[in-house]
Coordinates of C-alpha atoms and ligand atoms in Angstrom, one line a residue:
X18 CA 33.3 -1.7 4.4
X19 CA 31.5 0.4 7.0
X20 CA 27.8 1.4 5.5
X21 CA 28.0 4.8 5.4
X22 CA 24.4 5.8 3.2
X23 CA 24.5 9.5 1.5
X24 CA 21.9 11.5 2.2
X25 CA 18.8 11.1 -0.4
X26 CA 15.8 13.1 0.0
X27 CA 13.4 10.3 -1.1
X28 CA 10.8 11.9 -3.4
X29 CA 10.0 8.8 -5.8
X30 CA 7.0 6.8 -5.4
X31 CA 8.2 4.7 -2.6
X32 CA 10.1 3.6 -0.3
X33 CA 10.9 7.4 1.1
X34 CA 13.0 8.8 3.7
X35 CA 11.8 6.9 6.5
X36 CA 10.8 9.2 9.7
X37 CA 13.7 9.5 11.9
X38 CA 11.5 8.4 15.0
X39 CA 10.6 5.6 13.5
X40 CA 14.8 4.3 12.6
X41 CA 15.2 5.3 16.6
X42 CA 12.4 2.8 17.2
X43 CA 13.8 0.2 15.0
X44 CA 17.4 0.6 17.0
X45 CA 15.3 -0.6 20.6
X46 CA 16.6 -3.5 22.7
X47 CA 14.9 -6.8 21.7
X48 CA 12.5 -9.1 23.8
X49 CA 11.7 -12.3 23.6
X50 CA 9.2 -13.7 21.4
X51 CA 6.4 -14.6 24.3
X52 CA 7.6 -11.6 26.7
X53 CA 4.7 -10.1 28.4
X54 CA 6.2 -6.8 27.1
X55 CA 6.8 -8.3 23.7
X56 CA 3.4 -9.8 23.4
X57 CA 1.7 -6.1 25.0
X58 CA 3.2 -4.3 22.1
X59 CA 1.7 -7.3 19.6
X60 CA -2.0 -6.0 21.3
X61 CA -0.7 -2.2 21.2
X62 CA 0.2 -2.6 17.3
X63 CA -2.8 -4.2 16.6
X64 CA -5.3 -1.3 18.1
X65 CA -3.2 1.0 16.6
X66 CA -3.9 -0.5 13.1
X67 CA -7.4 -0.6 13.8
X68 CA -7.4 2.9 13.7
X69 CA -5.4 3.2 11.1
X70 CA -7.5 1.1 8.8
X71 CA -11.1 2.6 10.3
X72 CA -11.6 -1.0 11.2
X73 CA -13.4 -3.2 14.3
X74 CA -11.9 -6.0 13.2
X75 CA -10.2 -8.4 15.9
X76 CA -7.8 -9.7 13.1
X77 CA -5.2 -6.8 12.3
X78 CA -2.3 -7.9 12.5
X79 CA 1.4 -7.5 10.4
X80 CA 2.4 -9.8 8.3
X81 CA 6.2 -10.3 8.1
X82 CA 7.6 -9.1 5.2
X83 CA 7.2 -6.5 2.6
X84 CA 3.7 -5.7 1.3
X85 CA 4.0 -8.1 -1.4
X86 CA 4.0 -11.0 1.3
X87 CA 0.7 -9.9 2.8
X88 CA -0.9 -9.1 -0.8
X89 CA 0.3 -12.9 -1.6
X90 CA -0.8 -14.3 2.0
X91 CA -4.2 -13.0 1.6
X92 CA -4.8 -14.0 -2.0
X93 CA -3.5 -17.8 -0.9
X94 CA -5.6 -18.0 1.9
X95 CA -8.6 -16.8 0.8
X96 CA -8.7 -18.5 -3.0
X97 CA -8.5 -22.2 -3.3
X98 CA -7.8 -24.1 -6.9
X99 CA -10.6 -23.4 -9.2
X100 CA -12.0 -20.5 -7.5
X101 CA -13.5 -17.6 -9.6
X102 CA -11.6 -13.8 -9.0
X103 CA -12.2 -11.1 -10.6
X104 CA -9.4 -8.2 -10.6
X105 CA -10.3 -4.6 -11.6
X106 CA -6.6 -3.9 -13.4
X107 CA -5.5 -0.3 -13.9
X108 CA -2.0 -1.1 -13.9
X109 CA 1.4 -2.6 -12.8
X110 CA -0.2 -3.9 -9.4
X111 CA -3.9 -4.8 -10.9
X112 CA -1.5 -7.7 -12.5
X113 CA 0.3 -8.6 -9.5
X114 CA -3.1 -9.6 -8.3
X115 CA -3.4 -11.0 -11.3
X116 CA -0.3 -13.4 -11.5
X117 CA -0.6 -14.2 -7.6
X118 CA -4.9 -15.8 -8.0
X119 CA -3.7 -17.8 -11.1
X120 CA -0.6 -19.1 -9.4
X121 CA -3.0 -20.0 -6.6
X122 CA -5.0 -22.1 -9.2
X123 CA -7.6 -19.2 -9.5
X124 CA -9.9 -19.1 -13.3
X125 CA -9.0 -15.1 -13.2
X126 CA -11.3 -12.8 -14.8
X127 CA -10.5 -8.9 -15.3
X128 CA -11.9 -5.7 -16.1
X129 CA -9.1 -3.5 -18.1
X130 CA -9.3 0.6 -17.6
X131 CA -6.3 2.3 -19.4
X132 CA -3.7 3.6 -18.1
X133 CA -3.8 7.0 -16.5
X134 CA -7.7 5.6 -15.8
X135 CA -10.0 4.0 -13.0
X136 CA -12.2 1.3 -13.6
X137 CA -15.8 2.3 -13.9
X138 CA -17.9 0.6 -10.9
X139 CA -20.8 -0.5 -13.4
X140 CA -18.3 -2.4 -15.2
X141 CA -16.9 -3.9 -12.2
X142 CA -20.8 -5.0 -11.4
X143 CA -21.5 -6.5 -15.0
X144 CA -18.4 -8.8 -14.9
X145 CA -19.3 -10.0 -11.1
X146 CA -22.4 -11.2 -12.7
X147 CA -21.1 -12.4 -15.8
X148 CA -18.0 -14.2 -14.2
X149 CA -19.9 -15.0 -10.5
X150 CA -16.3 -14.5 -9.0
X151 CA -15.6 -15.7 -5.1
X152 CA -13.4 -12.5 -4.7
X153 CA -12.8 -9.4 -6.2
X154 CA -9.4 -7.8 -5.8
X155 CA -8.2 -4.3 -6.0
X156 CA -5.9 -1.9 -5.6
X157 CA -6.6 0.9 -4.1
X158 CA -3.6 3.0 -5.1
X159 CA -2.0 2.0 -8.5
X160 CA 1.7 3.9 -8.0
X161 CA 2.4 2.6 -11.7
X162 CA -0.1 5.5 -12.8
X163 CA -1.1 7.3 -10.0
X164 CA -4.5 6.3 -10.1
X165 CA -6.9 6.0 -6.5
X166 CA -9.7 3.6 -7.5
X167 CA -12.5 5.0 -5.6
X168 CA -13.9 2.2 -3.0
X169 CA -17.2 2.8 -1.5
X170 CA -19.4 1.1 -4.9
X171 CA -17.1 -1.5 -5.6
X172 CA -17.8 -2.6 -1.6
X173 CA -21.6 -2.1 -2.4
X174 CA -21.5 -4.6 -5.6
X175 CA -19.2 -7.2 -4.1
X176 CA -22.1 -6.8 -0.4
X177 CA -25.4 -6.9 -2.7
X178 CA -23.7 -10.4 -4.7
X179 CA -22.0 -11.6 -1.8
X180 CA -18.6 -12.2 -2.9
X181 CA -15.1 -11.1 -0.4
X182 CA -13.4 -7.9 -1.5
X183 CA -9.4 -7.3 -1.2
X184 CA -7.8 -4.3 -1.3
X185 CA -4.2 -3.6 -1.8
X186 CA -3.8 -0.2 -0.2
X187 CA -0.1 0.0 0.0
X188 CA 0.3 3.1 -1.3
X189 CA -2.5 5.0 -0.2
X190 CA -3.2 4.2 2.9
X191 CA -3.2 7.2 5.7
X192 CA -2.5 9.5 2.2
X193 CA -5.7 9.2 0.8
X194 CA -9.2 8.4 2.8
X195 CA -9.6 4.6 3.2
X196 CA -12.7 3.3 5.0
X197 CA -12.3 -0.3 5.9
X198 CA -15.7 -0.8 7.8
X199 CA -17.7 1.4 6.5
X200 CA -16.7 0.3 2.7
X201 CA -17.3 -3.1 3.3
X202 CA -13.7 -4.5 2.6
X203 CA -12.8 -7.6 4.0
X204 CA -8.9 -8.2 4.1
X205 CA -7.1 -4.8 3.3
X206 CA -2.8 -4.8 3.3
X207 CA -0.7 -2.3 3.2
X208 CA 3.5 -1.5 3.6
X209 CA 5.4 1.0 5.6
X210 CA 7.0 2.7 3.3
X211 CA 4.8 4.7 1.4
X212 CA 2.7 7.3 3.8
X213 CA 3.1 5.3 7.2
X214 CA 7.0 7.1 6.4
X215 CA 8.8 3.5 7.5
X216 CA 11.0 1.4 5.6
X217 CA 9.6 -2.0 3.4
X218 CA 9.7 -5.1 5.4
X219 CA 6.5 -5.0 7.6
X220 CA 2.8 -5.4 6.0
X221 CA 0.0 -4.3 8.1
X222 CA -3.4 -6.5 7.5
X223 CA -7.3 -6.4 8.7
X224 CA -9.3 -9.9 7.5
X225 CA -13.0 -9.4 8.4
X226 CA -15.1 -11.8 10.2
X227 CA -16.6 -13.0 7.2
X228 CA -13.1 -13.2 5.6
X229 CA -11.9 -15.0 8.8
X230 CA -14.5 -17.9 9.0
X231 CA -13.0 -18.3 5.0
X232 CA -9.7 -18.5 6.0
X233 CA -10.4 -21.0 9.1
X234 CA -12.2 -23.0 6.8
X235 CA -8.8 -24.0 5.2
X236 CA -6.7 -24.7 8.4
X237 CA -3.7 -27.1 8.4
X238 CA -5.7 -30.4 9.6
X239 CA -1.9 -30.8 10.6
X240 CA -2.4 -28.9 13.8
X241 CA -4.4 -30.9 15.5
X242 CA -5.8 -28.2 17.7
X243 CA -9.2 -28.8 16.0
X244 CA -12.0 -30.5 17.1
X245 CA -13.7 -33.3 14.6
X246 CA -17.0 -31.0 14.6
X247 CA -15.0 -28.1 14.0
X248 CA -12.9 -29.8 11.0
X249 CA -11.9 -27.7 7.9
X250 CA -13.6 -28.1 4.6
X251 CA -11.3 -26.3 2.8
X252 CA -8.0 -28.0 0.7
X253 CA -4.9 -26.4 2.7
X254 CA -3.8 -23.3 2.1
X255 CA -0.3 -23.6 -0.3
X256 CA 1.8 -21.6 1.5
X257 CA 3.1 -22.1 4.6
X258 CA 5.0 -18.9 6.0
X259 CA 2.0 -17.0 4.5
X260 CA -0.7 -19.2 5.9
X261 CA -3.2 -16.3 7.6
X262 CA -4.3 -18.6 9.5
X263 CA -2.0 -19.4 11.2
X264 CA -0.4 -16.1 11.2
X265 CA -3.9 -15.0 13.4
X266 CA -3.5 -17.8 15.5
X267 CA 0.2 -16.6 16.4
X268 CA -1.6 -13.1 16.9
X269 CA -4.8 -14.2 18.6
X270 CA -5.0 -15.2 22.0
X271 CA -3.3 -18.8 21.7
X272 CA -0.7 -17.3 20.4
X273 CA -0.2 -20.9 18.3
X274 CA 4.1 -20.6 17.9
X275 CA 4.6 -20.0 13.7
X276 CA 7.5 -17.8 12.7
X277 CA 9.5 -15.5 14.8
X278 CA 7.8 -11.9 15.1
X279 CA 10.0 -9.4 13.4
X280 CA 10.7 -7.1 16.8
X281 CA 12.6 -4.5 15.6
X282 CA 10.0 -4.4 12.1
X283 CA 6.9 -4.6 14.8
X284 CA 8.5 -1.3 16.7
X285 CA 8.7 0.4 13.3
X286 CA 5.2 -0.7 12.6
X287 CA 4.1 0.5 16.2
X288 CA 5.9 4.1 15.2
X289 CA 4.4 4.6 12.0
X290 CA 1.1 4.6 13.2
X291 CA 1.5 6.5 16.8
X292 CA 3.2 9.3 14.3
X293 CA -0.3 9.6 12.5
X294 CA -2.5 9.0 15.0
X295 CA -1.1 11.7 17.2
X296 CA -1.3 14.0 14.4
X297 CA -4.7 12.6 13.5
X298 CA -5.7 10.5 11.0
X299 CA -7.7 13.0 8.9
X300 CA -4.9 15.3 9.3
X301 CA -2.3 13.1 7.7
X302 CA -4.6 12.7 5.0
X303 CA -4.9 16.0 4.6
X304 CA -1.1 16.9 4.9
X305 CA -0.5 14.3 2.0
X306 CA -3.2 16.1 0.3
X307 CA -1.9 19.8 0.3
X308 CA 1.6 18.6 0.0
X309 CA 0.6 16.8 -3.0
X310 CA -1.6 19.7 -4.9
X311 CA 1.9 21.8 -3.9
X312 CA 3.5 19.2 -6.2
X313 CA 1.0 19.3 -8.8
X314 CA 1.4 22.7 -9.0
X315 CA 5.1 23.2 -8.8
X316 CA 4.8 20.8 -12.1
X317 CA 2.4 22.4 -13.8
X318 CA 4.3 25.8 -12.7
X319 CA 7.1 24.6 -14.3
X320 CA 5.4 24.4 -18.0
X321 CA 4.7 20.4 -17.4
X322 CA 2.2 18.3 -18.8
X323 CA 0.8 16.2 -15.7
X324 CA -0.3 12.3 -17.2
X325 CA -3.8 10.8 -16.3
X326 CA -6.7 11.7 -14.7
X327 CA -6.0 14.1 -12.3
X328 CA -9.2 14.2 -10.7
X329 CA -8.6 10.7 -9.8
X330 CA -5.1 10.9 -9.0
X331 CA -3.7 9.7 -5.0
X332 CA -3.0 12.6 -3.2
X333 CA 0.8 11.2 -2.6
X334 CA 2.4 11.0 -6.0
X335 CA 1.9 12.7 -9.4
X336 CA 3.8 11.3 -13.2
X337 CA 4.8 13.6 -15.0
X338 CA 5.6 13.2 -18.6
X339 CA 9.1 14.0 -19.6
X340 CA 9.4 17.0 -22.0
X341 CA 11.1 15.8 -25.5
X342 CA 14.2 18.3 -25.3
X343 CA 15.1 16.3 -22.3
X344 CA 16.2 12.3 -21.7
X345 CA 14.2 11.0 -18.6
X346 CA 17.1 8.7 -16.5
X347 CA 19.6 11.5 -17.2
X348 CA 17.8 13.7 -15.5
X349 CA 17.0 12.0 -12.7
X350 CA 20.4 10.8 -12.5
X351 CA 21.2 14.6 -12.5
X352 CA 18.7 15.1 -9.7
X353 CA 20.4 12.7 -7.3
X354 CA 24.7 13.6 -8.5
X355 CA 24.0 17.1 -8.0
X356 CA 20.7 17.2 -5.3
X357 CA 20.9 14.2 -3.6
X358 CA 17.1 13.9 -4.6
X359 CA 15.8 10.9 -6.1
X360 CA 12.4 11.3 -8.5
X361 CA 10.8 7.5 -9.6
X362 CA 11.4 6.2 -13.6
X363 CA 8.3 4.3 -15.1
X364 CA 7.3 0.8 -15.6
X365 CA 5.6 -0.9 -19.0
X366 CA 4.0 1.6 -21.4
X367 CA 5.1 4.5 -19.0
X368 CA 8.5 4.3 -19.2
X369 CA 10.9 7.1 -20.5
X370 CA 7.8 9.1 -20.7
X371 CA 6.7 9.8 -17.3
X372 CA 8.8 10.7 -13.8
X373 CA 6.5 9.9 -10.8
X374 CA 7.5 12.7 -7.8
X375 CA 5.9 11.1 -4.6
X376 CA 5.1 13.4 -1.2
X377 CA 4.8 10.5 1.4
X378 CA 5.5 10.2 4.5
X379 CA 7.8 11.8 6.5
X380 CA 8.6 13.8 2.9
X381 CA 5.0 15.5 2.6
X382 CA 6.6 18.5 3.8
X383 CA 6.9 21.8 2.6
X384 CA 10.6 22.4 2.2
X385 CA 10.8 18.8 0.6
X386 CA 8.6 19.8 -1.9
X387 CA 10.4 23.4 -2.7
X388 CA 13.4 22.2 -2.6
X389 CA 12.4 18.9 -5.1
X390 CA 10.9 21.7 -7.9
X391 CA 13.9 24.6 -7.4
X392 CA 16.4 21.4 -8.2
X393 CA 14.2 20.0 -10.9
X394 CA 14.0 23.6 -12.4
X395 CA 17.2 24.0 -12.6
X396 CA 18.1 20.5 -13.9
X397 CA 15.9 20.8 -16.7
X398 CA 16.9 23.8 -17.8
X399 CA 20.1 22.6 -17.7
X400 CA 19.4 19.8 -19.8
X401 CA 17.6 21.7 -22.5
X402 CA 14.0 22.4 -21.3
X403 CA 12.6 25.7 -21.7
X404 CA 11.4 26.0 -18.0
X405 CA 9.8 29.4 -16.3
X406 CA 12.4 31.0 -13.7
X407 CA 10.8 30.2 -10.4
X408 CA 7.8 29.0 -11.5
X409 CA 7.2 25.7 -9.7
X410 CA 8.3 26.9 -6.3
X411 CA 5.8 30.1 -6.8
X412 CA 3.0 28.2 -7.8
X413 CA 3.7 25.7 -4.9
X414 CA 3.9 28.4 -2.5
X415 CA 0.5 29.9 -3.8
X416 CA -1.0 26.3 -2.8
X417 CA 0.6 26.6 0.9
X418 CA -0.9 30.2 1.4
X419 CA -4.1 29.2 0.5
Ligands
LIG516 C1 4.6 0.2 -3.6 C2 3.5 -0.8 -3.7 C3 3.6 -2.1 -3.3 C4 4.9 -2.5 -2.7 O1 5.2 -3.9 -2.4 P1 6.5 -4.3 -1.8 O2 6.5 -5.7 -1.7 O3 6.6 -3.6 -0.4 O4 7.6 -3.8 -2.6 C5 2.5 -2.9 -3.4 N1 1.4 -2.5 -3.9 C6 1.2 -1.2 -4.3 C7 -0.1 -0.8 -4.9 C8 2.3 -0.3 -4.3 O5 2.2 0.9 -4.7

């Protein structure tokens, strides 16, 4: 069988349509592992993602694999058995972090918003000095409801009791401000395919100094590259492949052999970002912004009810709850037979009763965004739903001519 993929215009909540610069990227010759030009594009990726994260920090690197691998390498390596974490939880991803610190023998600690909610930063405070966690960590953007957890306090709490902050910012990252540096985050991952508008299978990742001298601490005493005055402390990190130690030391200048880099994943990497820098980081953010209030809109033009707090929703996705004259999988199975379009179901308490429509990407783009509300007009009305002729592609026009 030849793989012959339809066209899908990608409108769920990730992965999306990948940019089409960055599959021509992917289809480049390969070089070898320690190449001069190979190793050149490792340096080049990195600066790039030091931009892209608003970060000076030397280790930026990817981590090979999709963003769970770098969400799981940087809980492993920073939390040893018995540590304290504590893990804001908003939704599906606030127990990701969850499950991953306990597997890693972490005494977990959480602080619960509800669904369609952020977690107040004053609670986040009182349960760092109830609980006297090592870590606190966060996501950023919680795709399972939309949410963007604002930042900036939460890095203030974890500086003034000095404990590490991780972020997972898959899903928001160069879609929604994110301020590495200047929020005081110490290891921050993220994917391609949400905004960066690449596939899964690469996870960009900045570890602070302070994070870094953490992470050394727990070095394989199996390398025997160390000196004895320089001799870890730490138990050894329970990972291998995910290991960021040795994962910098592959990136840093020893370039200390550990897996094979992913070449054609590092070239889609490298593409993702030169797209957005050469637009401009602030202007991505704001593309993903406009393209995402165009959504809102269209929805709300369309006699929808939006779910959560919108005031706090990322710029790059909105859910949706599903009217009750129609049945939620058959109309997105409607959407993608007759449109080719594909609109994200739910997870947990969400699902059946919301649709997440993302604008990511390569798809935060006008026509993708008329075109997703004229075929979701038309399927709803076709499916039962009393829906205004024209109204979500009016009010999303409105948004574009403002
Ligand atoms: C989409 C998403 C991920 C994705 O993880 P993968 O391993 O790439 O599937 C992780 N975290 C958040 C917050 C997301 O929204």
């Amino acid at each position: 069988m030849t793989l012959t993929p339809p066209h899908r215009l990608l409108m769920g909540p990730g992965p999306i349509s990948a940019d089409p610069r960055v599959l021509r990227a992917m289809s480049a010759a390969l070089v070898g592992q320690f190449d001069p030009v190979m190793t050149g594009y490792m340096n080049a990726t990195q600066a790039l993602y030091r931009q892209v994260f608003r970060t000076a920090n030397e280790a930026t690197v990817l981590v090979d694999g999709t963003a769970r691998a770098a969400i799981e390498a940087a809980v492993v390596s920073l939390v040893e058995p018995g540590d304290r974490v504590l893990v804001p939880v908003f939704g599906r991803f606030g127990h990701l972090l969850v499950e991953i610190a306990r597997r890693a023998g972490a005494d977990v600690a959480t602080v619960e918003a509800p669904w369609g909610q952020v977690v107040d930063p004053a609670r986040v405070e009182e349960a760092v000095r109830a609980h006297r966690p090592k870590l606190v960590a966060v996501v950023q953007g919680d795709t399972s409801t939309t949410m963007c957890q604002p930042l900036a306090e939460i890095g203030e709490i974890c500086a003034r009791h000095d404990v590490l902050l991780y972020v997972d910012a898959t899903a928001s990252v160069v879609g929604n401000d994110l301020r590495t540096d200047d929020w005081g985050l110490d290891v921050v991952t993220v994917g391609l395919q949400k905004c960066l508008g690449g596939p899964s299978g690469s996870a960009p990742t900045t570890v602070s100094d302070r994070a870094r001298a953490v992470i050394d601490d727990r070095k394989h005493v199996e390398q025997g590259l160390r000196t004895d005055d320089d001799e870890p402390t730490g138990t050894v990190i329970g990972s291998n492949y995910l290991d960021l130690a040795q994962i910098l030391d592959y990136w840093g200048p020893r370039r200390l052999n550990h897996h094979t880099e992913a070449t054609s994943m590092l070239y889609a990497a490298y593409e993702c970002a030169r797209i957005v820098l050469e637009d401009g980081l602030d202007a991505t953010i704001e593309r993903h912004r406009v393209a995402g209030a165009a959504m809102l809109a269209g929805v709300q033009g369309l006699g929808l009810t939006v779910f959560g707090d919108v005031a706090h929703k990322m710029h790059n996705v909105v859910a949706v709850e599903v009217p009750d004259a129609v049945v939620a999988d058959a109309v997105r199975a409607a959407m993608l037979d007759d449109f080719a379009i594909e609109i994200g179901t739910s997870f947990g308490p969400l699902h059946g009763r919301v649709w997440r429509i993302g604008t990511m990407g390569y798809n935060a783009r006008k026509d993708a965004v008329l075109t997703t509300l004229a075929a979701l007009e038309h399927v709803l009305r076709a499916h039962g739903a009393a829906v205004p002729t024209g109204g979500g592609v009016a009010a999303a026009l409105e948004v574009y001519a403002a």
